[in-house]
Tab-separated table of C-alpha atoms in Angstrom:
chain	number	residue	atom	x	y	z
A	1	MET	CA	0.000	0.000	0.000
A	2	ASP	CA	1.491	3.323	-1.031
A	3	ASP	CA	0.895	6.841	0.304
A	4	VAL	CA	-1.980	7.513	-2.094
A	5	ASP	CA	-3.792	4.364	-0.989
A	6	ARG	CA	-3.317	5.262	2.679
A	7	ALA	CA	-4.610	8.784	2.041
A	8	GLN	CA	-7.679	7.327	0.337
A	9	VAL	CA	-8.389	5.099	3.344
A	10	VAL	CA	-8.055	8.052	5.730
A	11	ASN	CA	-10.378	10.126	3.546
A	12	GLU	CA	-12.997	7.368	3.413
A	13	ASP	CA	-12.836	6.934	7.198
A	14	PHE	CA	-13.300	10.670	7.692
A	15	GLN	CA	-16.259	10.790	5.318
A	16	ALA	CA	-17.894	7.870	7.142
A	17	PHE	CA	-17.376	9.673	10.479
A	18	VAL	CA	-18.911	12.909	9.180
A	19	LEU	CA	-21.888	11.033	7.727
A	20	GLN	CA	-22.409	9.248	11.041
A	21	GLN	CA	-22.316	12.577	12.908
A	22	GLN	CA	-24.820	14.145	10.511
A	23	GLN	CA	-27.178	11.191	10.803
A	24	ALA	CA	-26.980	11.473	14.581
A	25	GLY	CA	-27.960	15.142	14.303
A	26	ARG	CA	-24.606	16.555	15.389
A	27	GLU	CA	-22.351	18.895	13.523
A	28	PRO	CA	-18.881	17.396	12.976
A	29	GLY	CA	-16.384	19.077	15.272
A	30	ASN	CA	-19.027	20.044	17.822
A	31	TYR	CA	-18.904	16.872	19.856
A	32	THR	CA	-20.836	17.344	23.077
A	33	GLY	CA	-20.701	13.817	24.448
A	34	SER	CA	-18.975	12.866	27.642
A	35	ALA	CA	-17.447	9.609	26.400
A	36	CYS	CA	-14.016	9.403	24.761
A	37	LEU	CA	-14.265	8.554	21.060
A	38	ASP	CA	-11.341	6.144	21.292
A	39	CYS	CA	-11.681	4.258	24.579
A	40	GLY	CA	-15.267	5.074	25.543
A	41	ASP	CA	-14.346	6.135	29.085
A	42	GLU	CA	-15.970	9.180	30.631
A	43	ILE	CA	-14.132	12.424	29.849
A	44	PRO	CA	-13.684	14.227	33.196
A	45	THR	CA	-15.871	17.295	33.646
A	46	ALA	CA	-12.833	19.468	34.344
A	47	ARG	CA	-11.359	18.541	30.956
A	48	ARG	CA	-14.654	19.154	29.152
A	49	LEU	CA	-14.897	22.593	30.773
A	50	ALA	CA	-11.242	23.449	30.107
A	51	VAL	CA	-11.333	22.231	26.495
A	52	PRO	CA	-14.875	22.699	25.140
A	53	GLY	CA	-15.620	20.265	22.340
A	54	CYS	CA	-12.873	17.820	23.298
A	55	ARG	CA	-13.586	14.340	21.960
A	56	ARG	CA	-10.891	12.315	23.707
A	57	CYS	CA	-9.724	11.755	27.262
A	58	ILE	CA	-6.255	13.036	28.089
A	59	ASN	CA	-4.574	9.649	27.579
A	60	CYS	CA	-6.164	9.022	24.179
A	61	GLN	CA	-5.536	12.604	23.045
A	62	THR	CA	-1.866	12.236	23.982
A	63	LEU	CA	-1.618	9.003	21.987
A	64	HIS	CA	-3.446	10.622	19.065
A	65	GLU	CA	-1.047	13.568	19.003
A	66	HIS	CA	2.048	11.367	19.211
A	67	TRP	CA	0.723	9.150	16.417
A	68	ARG	CA	0.251	12.155	14.137
A	69	ILE	CA	3.851	13.354	14.540
């Protein structure tokens, strides 16, 4: 699998996520849930207040950021 194929997979995953959010009646990027998208654990209230719209708990967000680098 080359870079173009990987980019296509990422794009398809993103489109599926956006479609799922729209069907659930939420705008993509305006996540208001209290469960982490990755692990499903409750996002602490303090984090949700400090970072409005956060979609991941601190541990999963840290892993997500390190993966992207």
